[in-house]
PDB file of C-alpha atoms in Angstrom:
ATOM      1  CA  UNK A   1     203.321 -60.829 221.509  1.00 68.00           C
ATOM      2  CA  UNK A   2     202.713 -59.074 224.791  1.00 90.00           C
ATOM      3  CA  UNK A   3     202.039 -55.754 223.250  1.00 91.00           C
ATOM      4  CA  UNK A   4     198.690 -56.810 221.658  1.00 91.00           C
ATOM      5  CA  UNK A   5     197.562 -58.900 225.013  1.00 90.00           C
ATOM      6  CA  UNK A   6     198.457 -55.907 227.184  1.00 92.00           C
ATOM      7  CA  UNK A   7     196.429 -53.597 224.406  1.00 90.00           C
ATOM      8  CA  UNK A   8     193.245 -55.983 224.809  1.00 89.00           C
ATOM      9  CA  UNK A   9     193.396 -55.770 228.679  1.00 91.00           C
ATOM     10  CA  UNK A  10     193.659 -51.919 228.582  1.00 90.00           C
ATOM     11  CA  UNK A  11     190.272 -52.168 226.370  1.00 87.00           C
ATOM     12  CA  UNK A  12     188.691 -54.613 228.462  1.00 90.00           C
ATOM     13  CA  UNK A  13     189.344 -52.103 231.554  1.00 91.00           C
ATOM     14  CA  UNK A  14     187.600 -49.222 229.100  1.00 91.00           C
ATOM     15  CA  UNK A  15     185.647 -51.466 227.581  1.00 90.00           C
ATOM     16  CA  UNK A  16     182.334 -48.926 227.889  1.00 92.00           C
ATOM     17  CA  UNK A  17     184.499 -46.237 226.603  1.00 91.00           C
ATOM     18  CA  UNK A  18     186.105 -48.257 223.593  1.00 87.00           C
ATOM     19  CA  UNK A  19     182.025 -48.705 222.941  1.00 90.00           C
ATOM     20  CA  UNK A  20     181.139 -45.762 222.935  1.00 91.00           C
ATOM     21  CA  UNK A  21     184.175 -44.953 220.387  1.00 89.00           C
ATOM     22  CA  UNK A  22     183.267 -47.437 217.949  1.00 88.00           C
ATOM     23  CA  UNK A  23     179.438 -46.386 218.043  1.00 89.00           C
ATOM     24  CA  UNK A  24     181.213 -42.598 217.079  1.00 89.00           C
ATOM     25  CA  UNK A  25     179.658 -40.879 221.017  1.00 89.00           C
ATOM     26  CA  UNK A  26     183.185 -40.508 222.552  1.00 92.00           C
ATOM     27  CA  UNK A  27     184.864 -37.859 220.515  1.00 91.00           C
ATOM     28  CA  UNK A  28     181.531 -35.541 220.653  1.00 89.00           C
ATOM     29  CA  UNK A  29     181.048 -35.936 224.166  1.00 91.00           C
ATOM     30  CA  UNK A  30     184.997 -35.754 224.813  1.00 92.00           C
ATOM     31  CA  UNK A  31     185.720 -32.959 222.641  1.00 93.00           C
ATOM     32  CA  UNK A  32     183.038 -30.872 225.039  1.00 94.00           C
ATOM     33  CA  UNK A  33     184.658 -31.691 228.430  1.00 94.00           C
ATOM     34  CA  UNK A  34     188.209 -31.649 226.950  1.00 95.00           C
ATOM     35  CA  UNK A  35     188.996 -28.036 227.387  1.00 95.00           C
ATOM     36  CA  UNK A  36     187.540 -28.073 231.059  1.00 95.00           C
ATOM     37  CA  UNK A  37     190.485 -30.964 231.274  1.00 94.00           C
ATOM     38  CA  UNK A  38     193.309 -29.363 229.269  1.00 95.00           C
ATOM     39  CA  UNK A  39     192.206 -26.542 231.969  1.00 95.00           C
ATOM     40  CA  UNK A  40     193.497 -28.505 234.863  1.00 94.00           C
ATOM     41  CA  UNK A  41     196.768 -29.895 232.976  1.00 93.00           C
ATOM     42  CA  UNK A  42     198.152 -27.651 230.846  1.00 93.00           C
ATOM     43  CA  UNK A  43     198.975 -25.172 233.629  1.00 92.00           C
ATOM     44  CA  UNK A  44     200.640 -27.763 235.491  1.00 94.00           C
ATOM     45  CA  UNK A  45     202.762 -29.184 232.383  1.00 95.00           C
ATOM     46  CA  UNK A  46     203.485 -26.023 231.448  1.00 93.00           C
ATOM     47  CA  UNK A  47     205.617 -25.143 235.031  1.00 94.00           C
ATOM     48  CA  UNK A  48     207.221 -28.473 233.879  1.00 95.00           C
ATOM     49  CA  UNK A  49     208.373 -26.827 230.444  1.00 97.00           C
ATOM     50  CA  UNK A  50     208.837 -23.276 231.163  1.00 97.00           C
ATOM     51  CA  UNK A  51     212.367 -23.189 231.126  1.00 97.00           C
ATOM     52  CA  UNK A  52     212.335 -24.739 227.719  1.00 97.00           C
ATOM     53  CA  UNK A  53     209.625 -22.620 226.487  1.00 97.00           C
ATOM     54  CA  UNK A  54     211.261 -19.399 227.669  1.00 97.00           C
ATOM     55  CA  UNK A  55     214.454 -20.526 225.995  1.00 97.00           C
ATOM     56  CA  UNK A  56     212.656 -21.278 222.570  1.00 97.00           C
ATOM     57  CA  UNK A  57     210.907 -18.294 222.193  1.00 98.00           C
ATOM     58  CA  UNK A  58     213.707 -16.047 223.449  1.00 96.00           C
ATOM     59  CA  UNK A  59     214.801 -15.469 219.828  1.00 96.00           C
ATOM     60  CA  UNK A  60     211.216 -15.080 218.380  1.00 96.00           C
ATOM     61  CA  UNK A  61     211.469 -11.390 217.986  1.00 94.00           C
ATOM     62  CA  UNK A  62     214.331 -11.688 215.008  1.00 95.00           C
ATOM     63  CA  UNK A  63     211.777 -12.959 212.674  1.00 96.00           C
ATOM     64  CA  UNK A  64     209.692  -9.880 213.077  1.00 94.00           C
ATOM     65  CA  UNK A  65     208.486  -8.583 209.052  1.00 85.00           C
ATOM     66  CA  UNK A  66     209.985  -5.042 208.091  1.00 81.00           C
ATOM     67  CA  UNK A  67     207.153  -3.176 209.920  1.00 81.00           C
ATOM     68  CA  UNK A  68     209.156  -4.564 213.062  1.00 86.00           C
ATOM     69  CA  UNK A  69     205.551  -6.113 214.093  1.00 91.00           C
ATOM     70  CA  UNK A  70     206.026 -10.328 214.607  1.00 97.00           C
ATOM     71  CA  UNK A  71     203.055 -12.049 212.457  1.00 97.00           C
ATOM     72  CA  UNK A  72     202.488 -15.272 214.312  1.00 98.00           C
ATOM     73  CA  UNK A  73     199.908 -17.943 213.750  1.00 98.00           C
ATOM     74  CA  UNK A  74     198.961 -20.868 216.865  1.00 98.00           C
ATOM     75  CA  UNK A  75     198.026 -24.020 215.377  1.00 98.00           C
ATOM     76  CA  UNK A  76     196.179 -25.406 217.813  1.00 97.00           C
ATOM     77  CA  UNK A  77     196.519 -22.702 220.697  1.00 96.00           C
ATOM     78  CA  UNK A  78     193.777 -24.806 223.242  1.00 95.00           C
ATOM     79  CA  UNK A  79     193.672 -22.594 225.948  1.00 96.00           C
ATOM     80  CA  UNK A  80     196.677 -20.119 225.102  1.00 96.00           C
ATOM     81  CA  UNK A  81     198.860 -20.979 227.440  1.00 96.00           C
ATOM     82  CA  UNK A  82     201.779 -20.080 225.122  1.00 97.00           C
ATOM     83  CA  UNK A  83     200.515 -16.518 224.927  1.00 97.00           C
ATOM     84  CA  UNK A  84     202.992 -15.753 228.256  1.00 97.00           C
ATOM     85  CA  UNK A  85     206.283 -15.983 225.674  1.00 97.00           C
ATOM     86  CA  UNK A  86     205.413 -14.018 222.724  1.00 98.00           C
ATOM     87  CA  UNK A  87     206.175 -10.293 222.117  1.00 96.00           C
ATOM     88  CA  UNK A  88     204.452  -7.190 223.069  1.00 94.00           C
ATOM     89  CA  UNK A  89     202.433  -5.777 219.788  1.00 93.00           C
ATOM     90  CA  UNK A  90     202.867  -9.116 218.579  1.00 96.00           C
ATOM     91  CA  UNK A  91     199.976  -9.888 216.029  1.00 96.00           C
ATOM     92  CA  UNK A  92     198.264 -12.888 216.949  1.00 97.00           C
ATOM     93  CA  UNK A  93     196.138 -15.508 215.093  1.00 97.00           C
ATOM     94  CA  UNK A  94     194.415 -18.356 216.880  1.00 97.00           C
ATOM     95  CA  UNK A  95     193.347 -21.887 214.882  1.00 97.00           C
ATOM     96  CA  UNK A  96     191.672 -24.677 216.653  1.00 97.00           C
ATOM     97  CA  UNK A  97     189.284 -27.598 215.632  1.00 96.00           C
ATOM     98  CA  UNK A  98     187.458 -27.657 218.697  1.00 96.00           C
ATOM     99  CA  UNK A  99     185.340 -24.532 219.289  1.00 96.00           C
ATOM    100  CA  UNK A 100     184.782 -25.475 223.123  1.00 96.00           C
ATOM    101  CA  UNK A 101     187.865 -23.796 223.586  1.00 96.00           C
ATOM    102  CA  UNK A 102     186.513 -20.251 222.950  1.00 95.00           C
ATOM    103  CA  UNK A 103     186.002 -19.345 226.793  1.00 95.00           C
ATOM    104  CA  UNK A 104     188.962 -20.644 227.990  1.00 96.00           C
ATOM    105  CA  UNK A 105     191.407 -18.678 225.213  1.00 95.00           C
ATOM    106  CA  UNK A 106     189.513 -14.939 225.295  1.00 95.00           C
ATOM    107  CA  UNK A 107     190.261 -15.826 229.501  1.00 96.00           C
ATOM    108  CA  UNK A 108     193.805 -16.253 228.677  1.00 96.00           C
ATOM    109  CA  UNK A 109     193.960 -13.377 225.991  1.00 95.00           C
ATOM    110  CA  UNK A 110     192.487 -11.181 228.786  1.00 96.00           C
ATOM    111  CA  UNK A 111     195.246 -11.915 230.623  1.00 96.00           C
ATOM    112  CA  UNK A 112     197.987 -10.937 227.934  1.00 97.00           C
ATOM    113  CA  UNK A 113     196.850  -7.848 227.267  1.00 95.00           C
ATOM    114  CA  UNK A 114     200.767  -7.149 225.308  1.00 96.00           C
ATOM    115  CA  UNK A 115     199.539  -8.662 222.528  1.00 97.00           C
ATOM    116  CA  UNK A 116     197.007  -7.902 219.471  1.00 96.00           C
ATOM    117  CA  UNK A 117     194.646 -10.637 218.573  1.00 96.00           C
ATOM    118  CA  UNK A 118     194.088 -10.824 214.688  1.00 95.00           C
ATOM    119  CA  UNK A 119     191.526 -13.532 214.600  1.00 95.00           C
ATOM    120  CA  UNK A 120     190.028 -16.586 216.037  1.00 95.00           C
ATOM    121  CA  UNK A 121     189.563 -19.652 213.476  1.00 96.00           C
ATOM    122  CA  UNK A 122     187.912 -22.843 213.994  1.00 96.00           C
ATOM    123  CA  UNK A 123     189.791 -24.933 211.649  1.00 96.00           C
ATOM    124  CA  UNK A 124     192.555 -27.922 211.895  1.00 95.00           C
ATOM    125  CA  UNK A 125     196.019 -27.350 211.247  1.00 96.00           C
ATOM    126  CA  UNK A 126     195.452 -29.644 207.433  1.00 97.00           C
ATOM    127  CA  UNK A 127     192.641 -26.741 206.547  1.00 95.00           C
ATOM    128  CA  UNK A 128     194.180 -23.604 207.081  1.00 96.00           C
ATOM    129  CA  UNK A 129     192.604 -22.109 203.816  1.00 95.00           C
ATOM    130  CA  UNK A 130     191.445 -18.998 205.317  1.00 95.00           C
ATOM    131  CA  UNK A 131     194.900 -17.715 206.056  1.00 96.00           C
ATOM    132  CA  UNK A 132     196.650 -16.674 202.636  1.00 96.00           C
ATOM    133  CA  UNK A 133     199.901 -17.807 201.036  1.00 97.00           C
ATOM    134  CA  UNK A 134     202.996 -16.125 203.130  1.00 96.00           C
ATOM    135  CA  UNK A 135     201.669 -14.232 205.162  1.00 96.00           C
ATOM    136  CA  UNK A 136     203.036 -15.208 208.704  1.00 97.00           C
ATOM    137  CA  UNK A 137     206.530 -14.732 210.330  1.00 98.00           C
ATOM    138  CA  UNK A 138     206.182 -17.341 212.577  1.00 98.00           C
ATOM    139  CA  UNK A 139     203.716 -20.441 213.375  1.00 98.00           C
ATOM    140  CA  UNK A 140     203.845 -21.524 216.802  1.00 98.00           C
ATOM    141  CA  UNK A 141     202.361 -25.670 217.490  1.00 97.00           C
ATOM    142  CA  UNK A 142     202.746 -26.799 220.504  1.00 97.00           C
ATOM    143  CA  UNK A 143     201.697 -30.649 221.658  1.00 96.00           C
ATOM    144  CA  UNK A 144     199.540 -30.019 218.304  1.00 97.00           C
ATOM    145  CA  UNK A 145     201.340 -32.988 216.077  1.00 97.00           C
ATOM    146  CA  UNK A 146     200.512 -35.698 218.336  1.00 96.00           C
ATOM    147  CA  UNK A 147     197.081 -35.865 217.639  1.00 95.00           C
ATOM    148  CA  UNK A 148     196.665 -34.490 214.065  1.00 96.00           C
ATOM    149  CA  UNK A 149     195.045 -36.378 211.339  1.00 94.00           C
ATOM    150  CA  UNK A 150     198.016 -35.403 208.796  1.00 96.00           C
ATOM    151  CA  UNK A 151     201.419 -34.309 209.882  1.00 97.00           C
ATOM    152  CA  UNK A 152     202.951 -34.307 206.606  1.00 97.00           C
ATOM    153  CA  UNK A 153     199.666 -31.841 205.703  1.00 97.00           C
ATOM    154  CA  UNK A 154     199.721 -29.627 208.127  1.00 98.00           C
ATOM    155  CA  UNK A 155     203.562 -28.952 207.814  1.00 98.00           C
ATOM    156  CA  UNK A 156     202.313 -28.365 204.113  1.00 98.00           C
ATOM    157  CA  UNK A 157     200.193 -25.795 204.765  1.00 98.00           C
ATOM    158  CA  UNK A 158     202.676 -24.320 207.361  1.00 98.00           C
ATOM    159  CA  UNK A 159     205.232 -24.114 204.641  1.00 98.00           C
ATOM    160  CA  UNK A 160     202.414 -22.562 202.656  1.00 98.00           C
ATOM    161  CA  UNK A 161     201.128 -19.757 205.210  1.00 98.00           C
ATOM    162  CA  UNK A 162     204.769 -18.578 206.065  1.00 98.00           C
ATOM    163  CA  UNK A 163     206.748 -15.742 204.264  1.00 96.00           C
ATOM    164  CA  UNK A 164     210.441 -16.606 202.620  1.00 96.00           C
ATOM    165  CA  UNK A 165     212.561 -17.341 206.127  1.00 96.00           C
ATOM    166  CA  UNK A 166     210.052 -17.104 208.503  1.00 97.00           C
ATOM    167  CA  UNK A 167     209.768 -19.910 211.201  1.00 98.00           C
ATOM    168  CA  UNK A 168     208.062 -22.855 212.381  1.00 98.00           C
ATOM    169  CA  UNK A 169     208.072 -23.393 215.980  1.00 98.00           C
ATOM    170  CA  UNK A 170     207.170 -26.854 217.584  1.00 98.00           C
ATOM    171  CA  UNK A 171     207.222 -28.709 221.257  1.00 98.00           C
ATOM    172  CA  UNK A 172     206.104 -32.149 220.457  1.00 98.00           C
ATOM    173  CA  UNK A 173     206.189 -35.467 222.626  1.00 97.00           C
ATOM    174  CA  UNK A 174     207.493 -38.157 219.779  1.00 97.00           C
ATOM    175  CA  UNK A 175     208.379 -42.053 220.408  1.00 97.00           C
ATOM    176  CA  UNK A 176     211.451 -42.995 222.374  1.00 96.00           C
ATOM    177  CA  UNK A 177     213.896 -45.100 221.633  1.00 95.00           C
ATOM    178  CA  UNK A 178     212.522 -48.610 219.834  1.00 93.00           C
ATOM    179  CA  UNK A 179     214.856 -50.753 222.311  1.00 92.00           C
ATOM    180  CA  UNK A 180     213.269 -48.777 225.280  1.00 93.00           C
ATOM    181  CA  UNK A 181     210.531 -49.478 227.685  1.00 94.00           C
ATOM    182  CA  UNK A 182     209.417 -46.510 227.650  1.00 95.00           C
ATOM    183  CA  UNK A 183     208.675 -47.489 223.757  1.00 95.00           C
ATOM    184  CA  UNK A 184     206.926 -50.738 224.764  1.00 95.00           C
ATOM    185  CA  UNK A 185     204.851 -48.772 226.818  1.00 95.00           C
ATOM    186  CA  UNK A 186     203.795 -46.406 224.501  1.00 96.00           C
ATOM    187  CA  UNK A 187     202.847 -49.063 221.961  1.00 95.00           C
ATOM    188  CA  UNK A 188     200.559 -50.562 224.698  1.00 95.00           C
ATOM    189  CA  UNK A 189     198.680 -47.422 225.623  1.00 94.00           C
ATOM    190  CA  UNK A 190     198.252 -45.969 222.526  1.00 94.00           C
ATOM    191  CA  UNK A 191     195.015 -47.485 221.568  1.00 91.00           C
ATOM    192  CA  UNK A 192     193.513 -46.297 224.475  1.00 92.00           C
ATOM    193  CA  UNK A 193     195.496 -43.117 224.843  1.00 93.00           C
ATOM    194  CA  UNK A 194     193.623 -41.451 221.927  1.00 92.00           C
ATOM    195  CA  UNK A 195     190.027 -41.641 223.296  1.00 92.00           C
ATOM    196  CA  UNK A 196     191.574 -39.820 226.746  1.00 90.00           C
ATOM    197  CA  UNK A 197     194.447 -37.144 224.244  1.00 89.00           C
ATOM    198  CA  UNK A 198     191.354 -36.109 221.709  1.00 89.00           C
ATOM    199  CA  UNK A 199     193.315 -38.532 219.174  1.00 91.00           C
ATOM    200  CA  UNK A 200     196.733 -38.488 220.551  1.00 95.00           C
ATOM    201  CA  UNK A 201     199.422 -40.496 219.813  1.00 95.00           C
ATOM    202  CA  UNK A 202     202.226 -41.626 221.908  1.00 96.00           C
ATOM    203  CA  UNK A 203     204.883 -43.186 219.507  1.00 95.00           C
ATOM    204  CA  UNK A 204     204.945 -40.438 216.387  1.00 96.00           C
ATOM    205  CA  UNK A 205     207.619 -39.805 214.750  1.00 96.00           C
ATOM    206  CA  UNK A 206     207.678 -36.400 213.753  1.00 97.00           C
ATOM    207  CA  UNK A 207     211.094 -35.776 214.085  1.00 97.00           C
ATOM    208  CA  UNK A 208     211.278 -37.940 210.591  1.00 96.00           C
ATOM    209  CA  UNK A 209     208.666 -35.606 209.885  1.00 96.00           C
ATOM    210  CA  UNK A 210     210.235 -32.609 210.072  1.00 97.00           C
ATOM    211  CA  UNK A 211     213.525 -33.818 208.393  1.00 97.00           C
ATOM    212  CA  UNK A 212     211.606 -34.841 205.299  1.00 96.00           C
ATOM    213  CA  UNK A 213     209.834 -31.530 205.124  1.00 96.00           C
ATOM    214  CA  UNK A 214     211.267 -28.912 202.433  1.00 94.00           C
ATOM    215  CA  UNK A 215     213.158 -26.259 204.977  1.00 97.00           C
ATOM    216  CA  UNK A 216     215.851 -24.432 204.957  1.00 97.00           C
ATOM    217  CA  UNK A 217     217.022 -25.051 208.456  1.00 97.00           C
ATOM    218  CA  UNK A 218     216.352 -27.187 210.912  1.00 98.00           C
ATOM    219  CA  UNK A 219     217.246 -26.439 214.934  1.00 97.00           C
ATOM    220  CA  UNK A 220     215.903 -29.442 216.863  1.00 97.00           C
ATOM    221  CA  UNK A 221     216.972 -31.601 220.446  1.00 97.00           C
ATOM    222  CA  UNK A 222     215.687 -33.774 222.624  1.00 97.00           C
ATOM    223  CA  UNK A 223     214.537 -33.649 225.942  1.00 97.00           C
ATOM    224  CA  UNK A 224     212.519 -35.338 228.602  1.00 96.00           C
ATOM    225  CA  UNK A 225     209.995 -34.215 230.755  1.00 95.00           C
ATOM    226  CA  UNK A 226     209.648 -35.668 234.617  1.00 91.00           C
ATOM    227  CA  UNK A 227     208.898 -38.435 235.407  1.00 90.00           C
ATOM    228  CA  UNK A 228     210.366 -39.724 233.025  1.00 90.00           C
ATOM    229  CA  UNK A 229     209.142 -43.111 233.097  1.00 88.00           C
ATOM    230  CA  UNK A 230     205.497 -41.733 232.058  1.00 93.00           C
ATOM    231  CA  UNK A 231     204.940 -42.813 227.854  1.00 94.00           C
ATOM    232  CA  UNK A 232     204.739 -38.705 227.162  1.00 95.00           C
ATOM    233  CA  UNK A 233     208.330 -38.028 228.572  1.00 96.00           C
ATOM    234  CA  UNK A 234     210.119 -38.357 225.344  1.00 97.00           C
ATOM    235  CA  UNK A 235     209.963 -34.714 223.581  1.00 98.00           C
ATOM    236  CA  UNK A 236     211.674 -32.673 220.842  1.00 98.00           C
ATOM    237  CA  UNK A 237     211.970 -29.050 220.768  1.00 98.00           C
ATOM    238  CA  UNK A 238     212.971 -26.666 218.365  1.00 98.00           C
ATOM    239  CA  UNK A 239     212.269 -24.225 214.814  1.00 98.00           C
ATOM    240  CA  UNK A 240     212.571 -24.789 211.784  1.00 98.00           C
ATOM    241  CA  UNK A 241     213.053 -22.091 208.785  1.00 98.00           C
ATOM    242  CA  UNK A 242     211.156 -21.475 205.734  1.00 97.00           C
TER     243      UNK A 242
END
């Protein structure tokens, strides 16, 4: 019973943003001034998470094709800030929905001169028609699954794009524990969370997710990011294989 009285309140306090949302304003406006915010933040997360990130990627080379070249696809690469961990000559292929995030990523490719940019896509990790069938050693998404329309889609058309044993890579913020408060508190924000995350949810599950999905291997733990008493600190880190 609290959880739906706390959810109203939150509203009430946003009330002319929950307006605008139902009219269908907020996520054109948003979607403009989110990259100027993900800007600010993701630089600052991403000091949180570097250890981790460093450690994830550490093996990416091994997946390399026979040309010795890594293949990698970014679902979601907002503005690149994973670009720092990948491979010199690696060949690199950027997808995003929201096209406001074009200045931001040629800034960060500018800076990462070790790698070879393939192509930049405007397209959501469920439509990924434009890449063909295995073609990709490695798909990076990073804080992507959160907020996506489909999971079990877009870890379709992962499965689709990659070669035989290539590898899915993934650093998602999921729900904690059900007897937690940090899981009380992620129930309560989440209605309002999305209009501030471009869609984001705080209590998916994608760890189920991932464990229902058809590969061959799955490397996955569980971490927390500081503080952790914010609804985002629950995460899960990892890659799977094709």
């Amino acid at each position: 019973l609290p959880v739906p009285f706390l959810q109203r309140c939150l509203q009430l306090l946003l009330l002319p943003v929950h307006l605008l949302a139902c009219l269908g304003l907020w996520d054109s406006f948003y979607k403009k001034i989110f990259p100027y915010v993900m800007a600010k933040v993701a630089p600052i997360y991403s000091r949180k998470v570097y250890k981790q990130k460093q450690e994830l990627f550490s093996n990416l080379g091994k997946f390399a094709g026979s040309s010795g070249q890594l293949t990698l696809l970014e679902i979601g690469t907002g503005t690149g800030t994973n670009f720092q961990f990948y491979p010199a000559g690696c060949r690199l292929t950027c997808t995003d929905p929201n096209p406001n995030f074009r200045k931001f990523l040629l800034k960060s490719l500018s800076e990462n001169r070790h790698l070879k940019l393939e192509g930049l896509v405007v397209a959501s990790g469920e439509e990924l028609h434009q890449i063909p069938d295995g073609t990709v050693d490695v798909v990076v998404c990073t804080l992507v699954l959160c907020s996506v329309a489909d999971i079990k889609k877009v870890l379709m058309e992962v499965l689709r794009v990659l070669r035989p044993g290539g590898a899915f890579y993934f650093l998602e913020h999921v729900a904690a524990d059900y007897s937690s408060w940090t899981y009380f508190w992620q129930k309560v924000c989440d209605p309002v969370w999305k209009y501030f995350g471009d869609g984001c949810s705080l209590s998916r599950e994608t760890q189920k997710e991932l464990e229902k999905t058809n590969f061959s291997e799955l490397n996955l733990r569980r971490f927390h990011v500081t503080p952790y008493w914010i609804p985002a600190s629950p995460h899960i880190i990892g890659y799977a294989v094709k």
